[in-house]
C-alpha positions as a LaTeX table, in Angstrom:
\begin{tabular}{lrrr}
\hline
Residue & $x$ (\AA) & $y$ (\AA) & $z$ (\AA) \\
\hline
Met1 & 3.75 & $-47.91$ & 69.50 \\
Val2 & 0.92 & $-50.48$ & 69.65 \\
Lys3 & 0.73 & $-52.15$ & 73.09 \\
Arg4 & $-1.85$ & $-54.86$ & 72.45 \\
Leu5 & $-1.04$ & $-58.54$ & 71.83 \\
Ile6 & $-0.92$ & $-59.24$ & 68.09 \\
Phe7 & $-0.29$ & $-62.52$ & 66.29 \\
Ala8 & 0.34 & $-62.29$ & 62.54 \\
Met9 & 0.66 & $-64.99$ & 59.90 \\
Arg10 & 1.49 & $-64.98$ & 56.24 \\
His11 & $-0.87$ & $-67.13$ & 54.19 \\
Ser12 & 0.47 & $-70.63$ & 53.57 \\
Gln13 & 1.96 & $-71.93$ & 50.33 \\
Thr14 & 0.22 & $-71.74$ & 46.95 \\
Arg15 & 1.38 & $-73.22$ & 43.65 \\
Trp16 & 2.72 & $-69.83$ & 42.55 \\
Asn17 & 4.69 & $-69.55$ & 45.80 \\
Ala18 & 6.22 & $-72.96$ & 45.12 \\
Glu19 & 7.11 & $-71.82$ & 41.59 \\
Gly20 & 8.57 & $-68.50$ & 42.77 \\
Arg21 & 6.04 & $-66.32$ & 40.95 \\
Phe22 & 4.91 & $-62.82$ & 41.88 \\
Gln23 & 1.37 & $-63.35$ & 43.11 \\
Gly24 & $-0.07$ & $-60.00$ & 44.18 \\
Arg25 & $-3.83$ & $-59.74$ & 43.72 \\
Ser26 & $-4.05$ & $-62.97$ & 41.69 \\
Asp27 & $-6.30$ & $-65.27$ & 43.69 \\
His28 & $-5.00$ & $-68.79$ & 44.29 \\
Ser29 & $-5.79$ & $-71.64$ & 46.67 \\
Leu30 & $-3.34$ & $-73.37$ & 48.98 \\
Thr31 & $-1.37$ & $-76.42$ & 47.96 \\
Val32 & $-1.56$ & $-79.60$ & 50.05 \\
Ala33 & 1.69 & $-78.50$ & 51.68 \\
Gly34 & 0.09 & $-75.11$ & 52.36 \\
Gln35 & $-2.86$ & $-76.74$ & 54.12 \\
Arg36 & $-0.40$ & $-78.64$ & 56.31 \\
Gln37 & 1.52 & $-75.43$ & 57.11 \\
Ala38 & $-1.68$ & $-73.65$ & 58.15 \\
Ala39 & $-2.75$ & $-76.51$ & 60.41 \\
Glu40 & 0.70 & $-76.66$ & 62.00 \\
Asn41 & 0.62 & $-72.92$ & 62.63 \\
Gly42 & $-2.73$ & $-73.48$ & 64.31 \\
Arg43 & $-1.22$ & $-76.07$ & 66.62 \\
Lys44 & 1.65 & $-73.70$ & 67.47 \\
Leu45 & $-0.81$ & $-70.92$ & 68.23 \\
Lys46 & $-2.97$ & $-73.15$ & 70.38 \\
Ala47 & 0.02 & $-74.17$ & 72.49 \\
His48 & 1.24 & $-70.57$ & 72.72 \\
Phe49 & $-2.21$ & $-69.30$ & 73.74 \\
Lys50 & $-2.30$ & $-71.93$ & 76.47 \\
Arg51 & 1.11 & $-70.82$ & 77.80 \\
Leu52 & $-0.02$ & $-67.18$ & 77.83 \\
Gly53 & $-3.47$ & $-67.86$ & 79.21 \\
Val54 & $-5.17$ & $-66.41$ & 76.10 \\
Glu55 & $-8.71$ & $-67.68$ & 75.52 \\
Pro56 & $-9.36$ & $-68.37$ & 71.80 \\
Ala57 & $-12.89$ & $-66.98$ & 72.24 \\
Arg58 & $-11.38$ & $-63.55$ & 73.02 \\
Ile59 & $-9.36$ & $-63.36$ & 69.79 \\
Ala60 & $-10.37$ & $-60.77$ & 67.20 \\
Ala61 & $-9.34$ & $-62.18$ & 63.81 \\
Tyr62 & $-8.63$ & $-60.04$ & 60.74 \\
Val63 & $-8.05$ & $-61.72$ & 57.39 \\
Ser64 & $-7.12$ & $-60.61$ & 53.86 \\
Pro65 & $-9.98$ & $-61.16$ & 51.39 \\
Leu66 & $-7.76$ & $-63.22$ & 49.07 \\
Lys67 & $-8.56$ & $-66.92$ & 48.92 \\
Arg68 & $-5.14$ & $-68.11$ & 50.08 \\
Ala69 & $-5.44$ & $-66.06$ & 53.28 \\
Arg70 & $-9.02$ & $-67.14$ & 53.97 \\
Glu71 & $-8.09$ & $-70.80$ & 53.48 \\
Thr72 & $-5.07$ & $-70.36$ & 55.76 \\
Phe73 & $-7.25$ & $-68.84$ & 58.46 \\
Ala74 & $-9.86$ & $-71.61$ & 58.17 \\
Ala75 & $-7.26$ & $-74.37$ & 58.65 \\
Thr76 & $-5.57$ & $-72.49$ & 61.50 \\
Ala77 & $-8.81$ & $-71.58$ & 63.26 \\
Ala78 & $-9.97$ & $-75.21$ & 63.17 \\
Glu79 & $-6.91$ & $-76.17$ & 65.22 \\
Val80 & $-7.12$ & $-73.23$ & 67.63 \\
Gly81 & $-10.87$ & $-73.14$ & 68.17 \\
Ile82 & $-11.62$ & $-69.68$ & 66.78 \\
Ala83 & $-15.24$ & $-69.28$ & 65.65 \\
Glu84 & $-16.33$ & $-67.87$ & 62.31 \\
Ser85 & $-18.14$ & $-65.08$ & 64.19 \\
Gln86 & $-14.74$ & $-63.75$ & 65.33 \\
Val87 & $-13.51$ & $-63.15$ & 61.78 \\
Asn88 & $-13.32$ & $-59.78$ & 60.03 \\
Ile89 & $-12.39$ & $-59.79$ & 56.33 \\
Asp90 & $-10.42$ & $-56.58$ & 55.76 \\
Thr91 & $-9.45$ & $-55.33$ & 52.30 \\
Arg92 & $-6.55$ & $-53.35$ & 53.80 \\
Leu93 & $-4.80$ & $-56.68$ & 54.43 \\
Ala94 & $-4.82$ & $-57.71$ & 50.75 \\
Glu95 & $-1.45$ & $-58.17$ & 49.11 \\
Ala96 & 0.02 & $-55.35$ & 47.04 \\
Ser97 & $-0.59$ & $-55.63$ & 43.32 \\
Phe98 & 2.46 & $-56.52$ & 41.24 \\
Gly99 & 0.85 & $-55.13$ & 38.11 \\
Arg100 & 2.28 & $-56.56$ & 34.90 \\
Trp101 & 4.76 & $-58.66$ & 36.88 \\
Glu102 & 2.04 & $-60.91$ & 38.32 \\
Gly103 & 2.48 & $-64.54$ & 37.36 \\
Met104 & 6.14 & $-64.04$ & 36.44 \\
Thr105 & 9.26 & $-65.37$ & 38.16 \\
Thr106 & 12.14 & $-63.07$ & 39.11 \\
Leu107 & 14.15 & $-64.36$ & 36.13 \\
Glu108 & 11.23 & $-63.66$ & 33.78 \\
Val109 & 10.90 & $-60.13$ & 35.16 \\
Lys110 & 14.65 & $-59.61$ & 34.74 \\
Ala111 & 14.40 & $-60.73$ & 31.10 \\
Ser112 & 11.31 & $-58.69$ & 30.21 \\
Phe113 & 11.48 & $-55.64$ & 32.49 \\
Ala114 & 15.16 & $-55.16$ & 33.31 \\
Ala115 & 14.91 & $-51.37$ & 33.68 \\
Glu116 & 11.95 & $-51.63$ & 36.06 \\
Arg117 & 13.75 & $-54.24$ & 38.14 \\
Arg118 & 16.76 & $-51.92$ & 38.46 \\
Leu119 & 14.46 & $-49.10$ & 39.57 \\
Arg120 & 12.96 & $-51.34$ & 42.24 \\
Lys121 & 16.44 & $-52.12$ & 43.59 \\
Thr122 & 17.22 & $-48.43$ & 44.02 \\
Asp123 & 14.06 & $-47.56$ & 45.99 \\
Arg124 & 11.99 & $-50.59$ & 46.95 \\
Trp125 & 9.79 & $-48.59$ & 49.34 \\
Asn126 & 8.37 & $-46.24$ & 46.69 \\
Phe127 & 8.73 & $-48.38$ & 43.55 \\
Asn128 & 5.51 & $-48.86$ & 41.56 \\
Ala129 & 6.67 & $-48.53$ & 37.95 \\
His130 & 5.33 & $-52.03$ & 37.18 \\
Gly131 & 1.75 & $-50.71$ & 37.33 \\
Gly132 & 1.24 & $-52.16$ & 40.80 \\
Asp133 & 1.48 & $-50.96$ & 44.40 \\
Ser134 & 4.48 & $-49.85$ & 46.43 \\
Tyr135 & 5.47 & $-50.52$ & 50.03 \\
Ala136 & 4.46 & $-46.90$ & 50.65 \\
Asp137 & 0.94 & $-47.79$ & 49.47 \\
Leu138 & 0.90 & $-50.77$ & 51.82 \\
Ala139 & 2.09 & $-48.56$ & 54.67 \\
Arg140 & $-0.94$ & $-46.28$ & 54.30 \\
Ser141 & $-3.26$ & $-49.30$ & 54.43 \\
Met142 & $-1.51$ & $-50.91$ & 57.39 \\
Glu143 & $-1.37$ & $-47.65$ & 59.35 \\
Ser144 & $-5.13$ & $-47.30$ & 58.95 \\
Phe145 & $-5.64$ & $-50.96$ & 59.89 \\
Leu146 & $-3.56$ & $-50.76$ & 63.09 \\
Ala147 & $-5.33$ & $-47.57$ & 64.14 \\
Asp148 & $-8.72$ & $-49.29$ & 63.88 \\
Leu149 & $-7.96$ & $-52.46$ & 65.85 \\
Ala150 & $-10.36$ & $-53.32$ & 68.65 \\
Pro151 & $-8.81$ & $-52.17$ & 71.94 \\
Ala152 & $-7.87$ & $-54.59$ & 74.71 \\
Arg153 & $-8.44$ & $-57.77$ & 72.66 \\
Pro154 & $-5.72$ & $-60.12$ & 71.43 \\
Val155 & $-5.57$ & $-59.99$ & 67.63 \\
Leu156 & $-4.81$ & $-62.59$ & 64.95 \\
Val157 & $-3.93$ & $-61.24$ & 61.51 \\
Val158 & $-3.67$ & $-63.41$ & 58.37 \\
Ser159 & $-2.18$ & $-61.44$ & 55.51 \\
His160 & 0.80 & $-61.38$ & 53.13 \\
Ala161 & 4.57 & $-60.99$ & 53.34 \\
Gly162 & 4.72 & $-57.33$ & 52.31 \\
Asn163 & 1.93 & $-56.33$ & 54.68 \\
Met164 & 3.65 & $-58.13$ & 57.54 \\
Lys165 & 6.98 & $-56.43$ & 56.84 \\
Val166 & 5.31 & $-53.02$ & 56.92 \\
Met167 & 3.33 & $-53.90$ & 60.06 \\
Ala168 & 6.49 & $-55.13$ & 61.81 \\
Ala169 & 8.20 & $-51.84$ & 60.98 \\
Met170 & 5.32 & $-49.87$ & 62.48 \\
Leu171 & 5.02 & $-52.00$ & 65.61 \\
Ala172 & 8.72 & $-52.25$ & 66.46 \\
Gly173 & 9.97 & $-49.00$ & 65.00 \\
Leu174 & 12.17 & $-50.71$ & 62.41 \\
Ala175 & 13.86 & $-48.74$ & 59.65 \\
Arg176 & 12.37 & $-49.31$ & 56.20 \\
Glu177 & 15.46 & $-51.19$ & 55.05 \\
Glu178 & 15.28 & $-53.52$ & 58.07 \\
Ala179 & 11.60 & $-54.18$ & 57.48 \\
Met180 & 12.00 & $-54.97$ & 53.79 \\
Ala181 & 14.87 & $-57.36$ & 54.60 \\
Leu182 & 12.71 & $-59.39$ & 57.01 \\
Ser183 & 12.14 & $-63.00$ & 56.04 \\
Val184 & 8.45 & $-63.92$ & 56.37 \\
Pro185 & 8.06 & $-67.71$ & 56.00 \\
His186 & 4.77 & $-69.51$ & 55.46 \\
Asp187 & 5.23 & $-71.81$ & 58.44 \\
Thr188 & 5.76 & $-69.44$ & 61.38 \\
Val189 & 3.70 & $-66.95$ & 63.38 \\
Leu190 & 4.87 & $-63.48$ & 64.33 \\
Cys191 & 4.00 & $-62.31$ & 67.84 \\
Trp192 & 4.01 & $-58.70$ & 69.08 \\
Asp193 & 3.65 & $-58.47$ & 72.86 \\
Gly194 & 3.67 & $-54.68$ & 73.04 \\
Gly195 & 7.42 & $-54.48$ & 73.45 \\
Gln196 & 9.11 & $-56.83$ & 71.02 \\
Leu197 & 8.61 & $-59.05$ & 67.99 \\
Ala198 & 9.21 & $-62.80$ & 68.17 \\
Trp199 & 8.57 & $-65.79$ & 65.89 \\
Ile200 & 6.72 & $-68.78$ & 67.31 \\
\hline
\end{tabular}
């Protein structure tokens, strides 16, 4: 179990998020609403850091290479006061590929790939029949990422919903089914204090 202080955020809203499309490795910018969400998360973090006595200059930041995550971090960091020199772009934090489903809505997938969608419902953790990645693939990446974190420094992670679900499972010892059922909104920050998970 990881004891260090970790703050994790999903990237803020993109147009495909607003339209309910599978995004995966497709690289999109934030919407205006997404920029507002990221800035608001920054203000929440700043206030939380102050309550905890965490100095922004001590934060080690790790960000997915996808544009929506980098833009989220930039807007958040501007509010918190985290310098560019504190940022590590880490490919292990990139969202899972959705293969041929990328760009489609759930209804479009249901219409075009009904058998694949049924397979996913039976075993979401290992499903990758769409030509993309599975939660099991994400788990290998996130396990490696957590093992490599700088010791004794508070950490800020900006990634994607699937990555955060897997990371939450690893940190808190959640069952796979519990982790996959987690709701990961764009406008909240997940905090791990070494003993429990909480949303701020």
